[in-house]
CSV table of C-alpha atoms in Angstrom, one decimal:
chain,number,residue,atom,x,y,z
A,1,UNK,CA,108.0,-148.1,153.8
A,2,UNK,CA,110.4,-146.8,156.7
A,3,UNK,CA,113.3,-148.1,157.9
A,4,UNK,CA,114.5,-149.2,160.8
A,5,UNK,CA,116.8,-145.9,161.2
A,6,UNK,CA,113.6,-144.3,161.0
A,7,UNK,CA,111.8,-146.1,164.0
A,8,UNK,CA,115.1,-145.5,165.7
A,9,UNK,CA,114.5,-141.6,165.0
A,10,UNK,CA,110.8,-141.6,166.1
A,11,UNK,CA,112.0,-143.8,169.5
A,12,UNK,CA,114.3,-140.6,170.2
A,13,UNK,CA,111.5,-138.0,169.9
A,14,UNK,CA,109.1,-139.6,172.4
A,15,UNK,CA,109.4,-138.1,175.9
A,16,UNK,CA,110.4,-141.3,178.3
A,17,UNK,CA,108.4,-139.4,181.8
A,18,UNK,CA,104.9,-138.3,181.6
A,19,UNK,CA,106.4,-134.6,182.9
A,20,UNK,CA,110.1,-133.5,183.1
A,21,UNK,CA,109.3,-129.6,184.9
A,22,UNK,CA,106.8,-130.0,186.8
A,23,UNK,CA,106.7,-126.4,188.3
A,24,UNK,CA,107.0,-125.0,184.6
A,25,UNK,CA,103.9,-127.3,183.6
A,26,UNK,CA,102.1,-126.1,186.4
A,27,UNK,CA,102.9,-122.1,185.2
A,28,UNK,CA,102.0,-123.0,182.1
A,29,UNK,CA,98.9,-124.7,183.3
A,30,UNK,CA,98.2,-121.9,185.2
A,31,UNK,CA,98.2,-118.9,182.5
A,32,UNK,CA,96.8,-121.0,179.8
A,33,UNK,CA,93.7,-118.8,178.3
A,34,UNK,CA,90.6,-120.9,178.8
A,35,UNK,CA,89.3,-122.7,175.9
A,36,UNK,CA,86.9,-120.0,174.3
A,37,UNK,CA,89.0,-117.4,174.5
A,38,UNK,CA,91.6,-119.4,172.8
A,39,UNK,CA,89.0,-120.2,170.0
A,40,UNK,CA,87.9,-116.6,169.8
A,41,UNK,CA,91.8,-116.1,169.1
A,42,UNK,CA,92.2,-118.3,166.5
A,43,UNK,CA,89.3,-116.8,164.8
A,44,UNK,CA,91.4,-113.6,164.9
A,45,UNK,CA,93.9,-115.0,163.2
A,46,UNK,CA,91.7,-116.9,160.7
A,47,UNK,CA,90.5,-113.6,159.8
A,48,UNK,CA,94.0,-112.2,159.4
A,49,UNK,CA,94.8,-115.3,157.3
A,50,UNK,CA,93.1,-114.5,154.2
A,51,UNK,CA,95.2,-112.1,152.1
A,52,UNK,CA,92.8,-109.7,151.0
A,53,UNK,CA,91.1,-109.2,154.4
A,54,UNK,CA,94.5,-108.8,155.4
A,55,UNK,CA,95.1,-106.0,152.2
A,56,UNK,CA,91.8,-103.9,154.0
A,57,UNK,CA,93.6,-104.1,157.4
A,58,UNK,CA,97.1,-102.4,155.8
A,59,UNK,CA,94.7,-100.0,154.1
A,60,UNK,CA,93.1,-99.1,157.2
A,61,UNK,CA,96.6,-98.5,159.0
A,62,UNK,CA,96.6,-94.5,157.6
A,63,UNK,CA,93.4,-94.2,158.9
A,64,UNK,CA,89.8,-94.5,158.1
A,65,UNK,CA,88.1,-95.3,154.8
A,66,UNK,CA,84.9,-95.7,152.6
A,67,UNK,CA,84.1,-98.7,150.8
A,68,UNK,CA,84.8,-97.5,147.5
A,69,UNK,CA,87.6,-96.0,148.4
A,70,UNK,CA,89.0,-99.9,150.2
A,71,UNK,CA,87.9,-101.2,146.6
A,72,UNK,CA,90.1,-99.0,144.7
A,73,UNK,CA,93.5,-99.2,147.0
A,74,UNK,CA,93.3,-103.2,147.1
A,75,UNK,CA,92.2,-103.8,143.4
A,76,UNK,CA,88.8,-105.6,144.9
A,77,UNK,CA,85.3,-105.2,144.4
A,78,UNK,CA,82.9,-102.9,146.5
A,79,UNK,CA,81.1,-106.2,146.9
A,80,UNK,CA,84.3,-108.2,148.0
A,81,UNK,CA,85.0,-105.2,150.3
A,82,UNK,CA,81.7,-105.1,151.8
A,83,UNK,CA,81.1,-109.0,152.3
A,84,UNK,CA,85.1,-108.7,154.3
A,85,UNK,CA,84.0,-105.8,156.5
A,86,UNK,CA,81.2,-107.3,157.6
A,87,UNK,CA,83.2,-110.4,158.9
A,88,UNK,CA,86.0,-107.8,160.0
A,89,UNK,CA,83.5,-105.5,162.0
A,90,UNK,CA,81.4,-108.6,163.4
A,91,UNK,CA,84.8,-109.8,165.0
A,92,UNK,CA,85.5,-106.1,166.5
A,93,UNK,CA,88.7,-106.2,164.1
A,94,UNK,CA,87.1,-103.2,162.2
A,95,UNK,CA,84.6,-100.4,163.3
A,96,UNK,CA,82.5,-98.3,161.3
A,97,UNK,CA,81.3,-94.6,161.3
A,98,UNK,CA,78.5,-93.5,159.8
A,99,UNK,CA,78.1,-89.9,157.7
A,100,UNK,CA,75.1,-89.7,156.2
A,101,UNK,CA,74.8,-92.5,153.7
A,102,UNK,CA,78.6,-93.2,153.5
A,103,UNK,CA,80.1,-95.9,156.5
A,104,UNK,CA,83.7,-95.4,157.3
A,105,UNK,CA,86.1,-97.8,158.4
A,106,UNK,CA,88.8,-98.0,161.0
A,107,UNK,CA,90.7,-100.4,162.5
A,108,UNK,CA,88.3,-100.9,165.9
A,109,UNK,CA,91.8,-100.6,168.8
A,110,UNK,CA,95.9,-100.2,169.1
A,111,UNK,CA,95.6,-104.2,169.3
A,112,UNK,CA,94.7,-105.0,166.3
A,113,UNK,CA,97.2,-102.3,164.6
A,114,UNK,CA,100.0,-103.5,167.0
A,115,UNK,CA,99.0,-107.4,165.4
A,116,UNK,CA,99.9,-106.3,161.9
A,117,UNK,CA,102.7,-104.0,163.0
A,118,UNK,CA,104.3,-106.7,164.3
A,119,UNK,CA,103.7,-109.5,161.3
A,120,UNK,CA,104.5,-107.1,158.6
A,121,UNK,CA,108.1,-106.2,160.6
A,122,UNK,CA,108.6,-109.9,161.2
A,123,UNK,CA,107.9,-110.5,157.6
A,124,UNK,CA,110.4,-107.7,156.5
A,125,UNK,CA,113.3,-108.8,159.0
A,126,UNK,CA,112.5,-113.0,157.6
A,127,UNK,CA,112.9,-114.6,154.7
A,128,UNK,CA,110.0,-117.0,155.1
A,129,UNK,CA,110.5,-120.7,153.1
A,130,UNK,CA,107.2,-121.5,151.3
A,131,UNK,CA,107.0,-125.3,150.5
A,132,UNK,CA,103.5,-125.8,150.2
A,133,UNK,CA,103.7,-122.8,147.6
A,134,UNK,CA,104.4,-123.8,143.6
A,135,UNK,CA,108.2,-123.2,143.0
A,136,UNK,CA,109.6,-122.6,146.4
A,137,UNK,CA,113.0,-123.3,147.1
């Protein structure tokens, strides 16, 4: 049950005008991606989400490699690897070049690299507070 300190608290957070900055709204307004392409970025991110998929990617930052070769450095099967590249490559997140029967992988532009670049650095320079995780702080 709350109390009435917490009503009080909840009254405080709600915004009194409908907009305080106009101008700014209307930049905002004005840049904001349209809707698809912010879905198709969220799927990006999605696909970053999952830690293995995510294992691949760091893989891929020295450069290309086979599927068996992905297997080994994450500790995954060929299986796993192949079912993730598939949604990787489908997404343009990885590319694929063929040599006779063996497909190697790259990371498909400088955007993606420059997207993990940046969330392993902010990882390394944050200590990040889990407390949806089992025995967080």
């Amino acid at each position: 049950m709350k109390s009435s300190s917490d009503d009080r608290v909840l009254a405080m957070d709600r915004c009194t005008a409908k907009v305080v900055d106009a101008d700014r709204v209307a930049a905002v307004c004005e840049r904001m991606p349209a809707a698809g392409d912010l879905a198709d970025t969220a799927d990006v991110f999605g696909l970053l989400s999952d830690p293995n998929r995510l294992r691949l990617l760091v893989a891929l930052l020295d450069g290309e490699l086979c599927v068996c070769d992905l297997a080994a450095v994450t500790g995954q099967s060929e299986s796993a690897v192949s079912h993730a590249l598939r949604l990787l490559r489908a997404h343009r997140i990885v590319a694929a070049r063929r040599s006779g029967r063996m497909a190697y992988y790259r990371l498909e532009d400088p955007h993606v690299r420059m997207l993990l670049d940046l969330a392993l650095a902010h990882t390394e320079h944050t200590e990040a507070m889990h407390p949806e995780r089992e025995g967080a702080p």
